[in-house]
Coordinates of C-alpha atoms and ligand atoms in Angstrom, one line a residue:
X1 CA 15.1 46.3 30.7
X2 CA 16.6 43.8 28.2
X3 CA 17.4 45.2 24.8
X4 CA 15.4 43.8 21.9
X5 CA 17.0 40.7 20.5
X6 CA 18.2 42.4 17.3
X7 CA 20.1 44.9 19.4
X8 CA 22.3 42.5 21.3
X9 CA 25.8 43.8 21.3
X10 CA 27.7 42.9 18.1
X11 CA 31.3 43.4 19.2
X12 CA 31.1 41.4 22.3
X13 CA 33.7 38.8 23.2
X14 CA 30.8 36.4 23.8
X15 CA 30.1 34.0 20.9
X16 CA 26.8 34.6 19.3
X17 CA 24.3 32.1 18.0
X18 CA 21.1 32.6 16.0
X19 CA 18.6 29.9 16.4
X20 CA 16.0 29.4 13.7
X21 CA 12.8 28.3 15.5
X22 CA 11.4 29.6 18.7
X23 CA 8.5 27.5 20.0
X24 CA 9.5 24.0 18.9
X25 CA 10.7 21.4 21.3
X26 CA 14.3 21.7 20.4
X27 CA 14.4 25.5 20.0
X28 CA 12.9 25.9 23.5
X29 CA 15.7 23.7 24.9
X30 CA 18.5 25.4 22.9
X31 CA 17.9 29.0 24.0
X32 CA 18.4 28.4 27.7
X33 CA 21.3 26.0 27.1
X34 CA 23.2 28.6 25.0
X35 CA 22.5 31.4 27.4
X36 CA 23.5 29.4 30.4
X37 CA 26.8 28.6 28.7
X38 CA 27.5 32.3 28.2
X39 CA 26.5 32.7 24.5
X40 CA 24.5 35.7 23.2
X41 CA 21.6 33.8 21.8
X42 CA 18.7 34.9 19.6
X43 CA 15.8 32.6 18.7
X44 CA 13.7 33.7 15.7
X45 CA 10.3 32.0 15.1
X46 CA 7.3 32.8 13.0
X47 CA 6.2 35.4 12.1
X48 CA 9.6 37.2 12.3
X49 CA 11.3 34.3 10.4
X50 CA 9.1 32.2 8.2
X51 CA 11.0 29.4 6.4
X52 CA 8.2 29.1 3.8
X53 CA 8.9 32.7 2.7
X54 CA 11.0 33.4 -0.5
X55 CA 14.7 32.9 0.0
X56 CA 15.5 36.6 -0.4
X57 CA 13.1 37.5 2.5
X58 CA 14.7 34.9 4.8
X59 CA 18.2 36.0 3.9
X60 CA 17.3 39.7 4.5
X61 CA 15.7 38.8 7.9
X62 CA 18.8 36.8 9.0
X63 CA 21.1 39.6 7.7
X64 CA 19.7 41.9 10.4
X65 CA 21.6 39.9 13.1
X66 CA 25.2 39.2 13.7
X67 CA 26.2 35.7 14.8
X68 CA 29.1 33.2 14.8
X69 CA 26.8 30.2 14.3
X70 CA 23.3 29.6 13.0
X71 CA 21.4 26.6 14.3
X72 CA 18.3 25.5 12.4
X73 CA 15.8 24.0 14.8
X74 CA 12.8 24.9 12.7
X75 CA 11.1 22.4 10.4
X76 CA 7.9 21.3 8.9
X77 CA 7.5 18.2 11.2
X78 CA 3.9 17.0 10.5
X79 CA 4.9 13.6 9.1
X80 CA 1.5 12.5 8.0
X81 CA 0.2 15.8 6.8
X82 CA 3.3 16.1 4.6
X83 CA 1.8 13.3 2.4
X84 CA -1.0 15.6 1.4
X85 CA 1.1 18.8 1.1
X86 CA 4.6 17.7 0.0
X87 CA 5.3 21.1 -1.5
X88 CA 4.7 22.8 1.9
X89 CA 7.2 20.4 3.5
X90 CA 9.7 21.0 0.7
X91 CA 9.3 24.8 1.0
X92 CA 10.3 24.8 4.7
X93 CA 12.6 21.8 5.0
X94 CA 14.5 22.2 1.7
X95 CA 14.2 25.7 0.4
X96 CA 13.9 27.5 3.8
X97 CA 16.9 25.5 5.2
X98 CA 18.9 26.3 2.1
X99 CA 18.2 30.0 2.5
X100 CA 19.4 29.8 6.1
X101 CA 22.6 28.1 5.0
X102 CA 23.2 30.8 2.4
X103 CA 22.4 33.6 4.9
X104 CA 25.0 32.1 7.3
X105 CA 27.5 32.0 4.5
X106 CA 27.0 35.7 3.8
X107 CA 28.4 36.4 7.2
X108 CA 31.1 33.7 6.9
X109 CA 29.3 31.7 9.6
X110 CA 28.7 28.0 9.8
X111 CA 25.3 26.3 10.1
X112 CA 24.2 23.4 12.2
X113 CA 21.1 21.9 10.7
X114 CA 19.0 19.3 12.4
X115 CA 17.6 16.3 10.4
X116 CA 16.0 13.0 11.0
X117 CA 16.2 9.2 11.0
X118 CA 13.3 9.3 8.5
X119 CA 15.8 9.8 5.7
X120 CA 16.2 6.0 5.9
X121 CA 13.8 3.2 4.9
X122 CA 14.6 1.1 8.0
X123 CA 15.5 -2.0 6.1
X124 CA 19.2 -2.2 7.0
X125 CA 18.7 -4.4 10.0
X126 CA 21.5 -2.7 12.0
X127 CA 22.1 0.8 13.3
X128 CA 22.6 3.4 10.4
X129 CA 25.9 5.1 10.0
X130 CA 26.3 8.5 8.2
X131 CA 27.6 6.7 5.1
X132 CA 24.6 4.5 4.7
X133 CA 22.3 4.9 1.7
X134 CA 19.3 7.1 2.3
X135 CA 15.9 6.1 1.0
X136 CA 13.1 8.0 2.7
X137 CA 9.7 6.3 2.8
X138 CA 7.5 9.5 2.8
X139 CA 7.2 13.1 1.8
X140 CA 8.5 14.4 5.2
X141 CA 11.7 12.3 4.9
X142 CA 12.2 13.3 1.3
X143 CA 11.9 16.9 2.2
X144 CA 14.4 16.6 5.1
X145 CA 16.9 14.7 2.9
X146 CA 16.6 17.4 0.2
X147 CA 17.2 19.9 3.0
X148 CA 20.4 18.2 4.1
X149 CA 21.7 18.2 0.5
X150 CA 20.7 21.8 -0.1
X151 CA 22.3 23.0 3.2
X152 CA 25.6 21.1 2.4
X153 CA 25.6 22.6 -1.1
X154 CA 24.9 26.1 0.1
X155 CA 27.4 26.4 2.9
X156 CA 30.8 24.6 3.0
X157 CA 30.8 25.0 6.8
X158 CA 27.6 22.9 7.5
X159 CA 27.0 20.2 10.0
X160 CA 23.9 18.0 9.7
X161 CA 22.7 16.4 12.9
X162 CA 20.3 13.5 12.4
X163 CA 18.3 12.5 15.4
X164 CA 15.1 10.5 16.2
X165 CA 11.9 10.4 18.3
X166 CA 12.4 13.9 19.8
X167 CA 10.5 14.5 23.1
X168 CA 10.3 17.1 25.8
X169 CA 7.9 18.5 28.4
X170 CA 6.4 20.8 25.8
X171 CA 5.0 20.4 22.3
X172 CA 3.6 17.4 20.5
X173 CA 5.4 14.2 21.3
X174 CA 5.0 10.6 22.3
X175 CA 5.4 11.1 26.1
X176 CA 2.6 13.6 26.2
X177 CA 0.4 11.5 24.0
X178 CA 0.9 8.5 26.2
X179 CA 0.1 10.5 29.4
X180 CA -3.1 11.8 27.8
X181 CA -4.1 8.2 26.7
X182 CA -3.3 7.0 30.2
X183 CA -5.9 9.4 31.5
X184 CA -8.5 8.5 28.9
X185 CA -8.3 4.8 28.4
X186 CA -8.1 1.4 30.2
X187 CA -6.0 -0.1 27.5
X188 CA -3.5 1.4 25.1
X189 CA -2.1 -0.5 22.1
X190 CA 1.4 0.5 20.9
X191 CA 3.4 -0.8 18.0
X192 CA 6.2 -3.2 19.0
X193 CA 7.9 -3.7 15.7
X194 CA 9.4 -0.3 15.0
X195 CA 12.8 0.1 16.5
X196 CA 14.7 3.3 17.2
X197 CA 15.5 5.5 20.2
X198 CA 13.9 8.5 22.0
X199 CA 16.0 11.7 22.2
X200 CA 15.1 14.3 24.7
X201 CA 15.4 17.9 23.5
X202 CA 17.5 18.9 26.5
X203 CA 20.1 16.2 25.7
X204 CA 20.1 17.2 22.0
X205 CA 20.5 20.8 23.0
X206 CA 23.5 19.9 25.3
X207 CA 25.1 18.0 22.4
X208 CA 24.5 20.9 20.0
X209 CA 26.1 23.3 22.5
X210 CA 29.1 21.1 22.6
X211 CA 29.4 21.0 18.9
X212 CA 28.8 24.7 18.7
X213 CA 32.0 25.5 20.5
X214 CA 34.0 23.7 17.9
X215 CA 31.9 24.6 14.9
X216 CA 31.9 28.3 15.3
X217 CA 35.6 28.5 15.0
X218 CA 36.6 25.6 12.7
X219 CA 37.7 26.2 9.1
X220 CA 36.0 24.6 6.2
X221 CA 38.4 21.7 5.8
X222 CA 38.0 20.7 9.4
X223 CA 36.5 17.4 10.5
X224 CA 33.5 18.8 12.4
X225 CA 31.4 19.4 9.3
X226 CA 29.3 16.9 7.4
X227 CA 26.7 14.5 8.7
X228 CA 26.4 13.2 12.2
X229 CA 24.0 10.9 14.0
X230 CA 22.8 11.3 17.6
X231 CA 19.9 9.6 19.3
X232 CA 19.3 8.6 22.9
X233 CA 20.3 5.2 24.2
X234 CA 19.4 2.4 24.6
X235 CA 17.5 1.5 21.5
X236 CA 13.9 0.3 22.0
X237 CA 10.5 0.1 20.3
X238 CA 7.6 2.5 20.7
X239 CA 6.0 -0.2 22.9
X240 CA 9.2 -0.3 25.1
X241 CA 9.2 3.4 25.4
X242 CA 5.5 3.4 26.3
X243 CA 6.2 0.8 29.0
X244 CA 8.9 3.1 30.5
X245 CA 6.5 6.1 30.4
X246 CA 3.7 4.2 32.1
X247 CA 6.2 2.8 34.8
X248 CA 7.2 6.4 35.5
X249 CA 3.6 7.5 35.7
X250 CA 2.7 4.6 38.0
X251 CA 5.7 5.6 40.3
X252 CA 4.1 9.0 40.5
X253 CA 0.9 7.6 41.7
X254 CA -1.0 7.8 38.4
X255 CA -3.4 5.1 37.3
X256 CA -2.0 3.6 34.1
X257 CA -3.7 1.6 31.4
X258 CA -2.9 -2.0 30.3
X259 CA -0.3 -1.8 27.5
X260 CA -0.8 -4.1 24.5
X261 CA 1.8 -4.7 21.9
X262 CA 0.6 -4.6 18.3
X263 CA 2.3 -4.8 14.9
X264 CA 2.6 -1.7 12.6
X265 CA 0.0 -3.3 10.3
X266 CA -2.6 -2.9 13.1
X267 CA -1.9 0.9 13.3
X268 CA -2.0 2.3 9.8
X269 CA -0.8 5.8 9.4
X270 CA -0.9 8.1 6.3
X271 CA 2.9 8.1 6.0
X272 CA 5.0 4.9 6.3
X273 CA 7.6 4.9 9.1
X274 CA 11.0 3.1 9.0
X275 CA 10.7 -0.2 10.8
X276 CA 14.2 0.0 12.2
X277 CA 15.8 3.5 12.2
X278 CA 18.4 2.9 14.9
X279 CA 21.3 5.4 14.5
X280 CA 24.9 4.6 15.2
X281 CA 26.6 7.3 17.1
X282 CA 30.2 6.5 16.5
X283 CA 31.2 9.5 14.3
X284 CA 29.9 12.1 16.8
X285 CA 31.7 10.2 19.5
X286 CA 35.0 10.2 17.6
X287 CA 34.9 13.8 16.3
X288 CA 33.2 15.6 19.2
X289 CA 33.5 13.1 22.1
X290 CA 29.7 13.1 22.5
X291 CA 28.2 9.8 23.7
X292 CA 24.6 8.8 23.1
X293 CA 22.7 10.3 26.0
X294 CA 20.7 7.8 28.1
X295 CA 17.1 8.8 27.6
X296 CA 15.8 7.2 30.8
X297 CA 17.0 9.9 33.3
X298 CA 15.7 12.5 30.8
X299 CA 12.3 10.8 30.8
X300 CA 12.3 10.9 34.6
X301 CA 12.9 14.7 34.5
X302 CA 10.3 15.1 31.8
X303 CA 7.7 13.2 33.9
X304 CA 8.7 15.3 37.0
X305 CA 7.9 18.4 34.9
X306 CA 4.7 17.1 33.6
X307 CA 3.1 15.2 36.5
X308 CA 5.4 15.8 39.5
X309 CA 8.1 13.7 41.2
X310 CA 7.7 10.1 42.2
X311 CA 5.5 9.4 45.2
X312 CA 8.6 8.2 47.3
X313 CA 10.3 11.5 46.6
X314 CA 7.2 13.4 47.7
X315 CA 6.9 11.5 50.9
X316 CA 10.6 12.0 51.7
X317 CA 10.3 15.8 50.9
X318 CA 7.2 16.2 53.2
X319 CA 8.9 14.2 56.0
X320 CA 12.1 16.4 55.8
Ligands
LIG1 N1 10.0 15.6 16.6 C1 10.6 14.5 16.3 O1 10.2 13.4 16.6 C2 11.9 14.6 15.4 C3 12.5 13.4 15.1 C4 13.7 13.5 14.3 C5 14.2 14.7 13.9 N2 13.5 15.8 14.2 C6 14.0 17.1 13.7 O2 14.4 17.8 14.9 C7 14.2 19.2 14.6 C8 13.5 19.9 15.7 O3 12.2 19.3 15.8 P1 11.2 19.6 17.0 O4 10.8 18.3 17.6 O5 11.7 20.6 17.9 O6 10.0 20.1 16.1 P2 8.6 20.9 16.6 O7 8.5 20.8 18.0 O8 7.6 20.4 15.7 O9 9.0 22.4 16.2 C9 9.2 22.8 14.9 C10 9.4 24.2 14.9 O10 9.5 24.6 13.5 C11 8.8 25.8 13.3 N3 8.3 25.9 12.0 C12 7.5 25.1 11.3 N4 7.2 25.7 10.1 C13 7.9 26.8 10.0 C14 8.1 27.9 9.1 N5 7.4 27.9 7.9 N6 8.9 28.9 9.4 C15 9.5 29.0 10.6 N7 9.4 28.0 11.5 C16 8.6 27.0 11.3 C17 7.6 25.6 14.3 O11 7.1 26.9 14.5 P3 5.7 27.3 15.1 O12 5.9 27.1 16.6 O13 5.4 28.6 14.6 O14 4.7 26.2 14.6 C18 8.2 25.0 15.5 O15 8.7 26.0 16.3 C19 13.6 19.3 13.2 O16 14.6 19.6 12.3 C20 13.0 18.0 13.0 O17 12.9 17.7 11.6 C21 12.3 15.8 15.0

């Protein structure tokens, strides 16, 4: 029988990671990625670790574990709901994240904290670099920006990884929403004037794992800390992404709806989204040698998991 997570050996030669978040898209990709790479990995989700709890409680919970790196994959991610409860978003995304950073520091460990393209207003007209001015449009983006600042202030060995449009075969995301709408409707209208890039959780987890090997052992003056951007490639629009999803569904023998391009003005949401939040990935490429992952093969794998392989592959498999 496996020992309970808290009892994982502490004096092992294997590096140890504590992942904040357990059921989210990224957390679910991180745990197997770290384990497959030989790390001792523990993922803590609610109720064991509640980032809305007082800082002292969070620090005490984290202090029960020994680790070489803490990765924060938990967040208040309800972008529209955050407009109605900004304090709840701040409690998790700023105060909870800051408590995690402080808890890591207590053990002399670094923290890798995941953030978002929504810290930008999308008006630059070119891919954002890490030095660009932030100007979030909504409560979620403000809470994530405040979280970045709080994490950097709380732990000198902090890396912030901003990403965008996270998808996976589990959880709430655009791929699953499009597949549901494809079943329900004859026509689907998707905004064509918001630019950015999908990032699949498995690709993000692979990048984080690569960063982790360096981060866990780097000292505070080293290059690997600070802010990094990583999203999938190539950049597209939500409409372009929907077209790729429907093409993949059609290749798998699914009926797909007509896809109509609409402007953001025709699809009002509670929170404003940046019109162009493309992220430049040059710093992470230089410091870590990590290239922007192509989201298209990851989409294929995601569709395989959700609705099975393409028809051609099924025919070939049954003929073999
Ligand atoms: N999703 C995106 O499109 C997107 C885009 C850019 C950046 N990001 C960032 O990427 C990171 C990972 O996002 P994701 O897509 O994996 O998010 P997700 O699927 O929505 O998962 C969020 C996780 O955070 C946990 N969480 C929420 N409130 C919490 C609390 N009070 N205490 C402890 N855990 C709490 C949730 O726990 P429960 O399972 O208990 O609800 C869930 O496991 C986040 O930092 C997010 O801001 C996401």
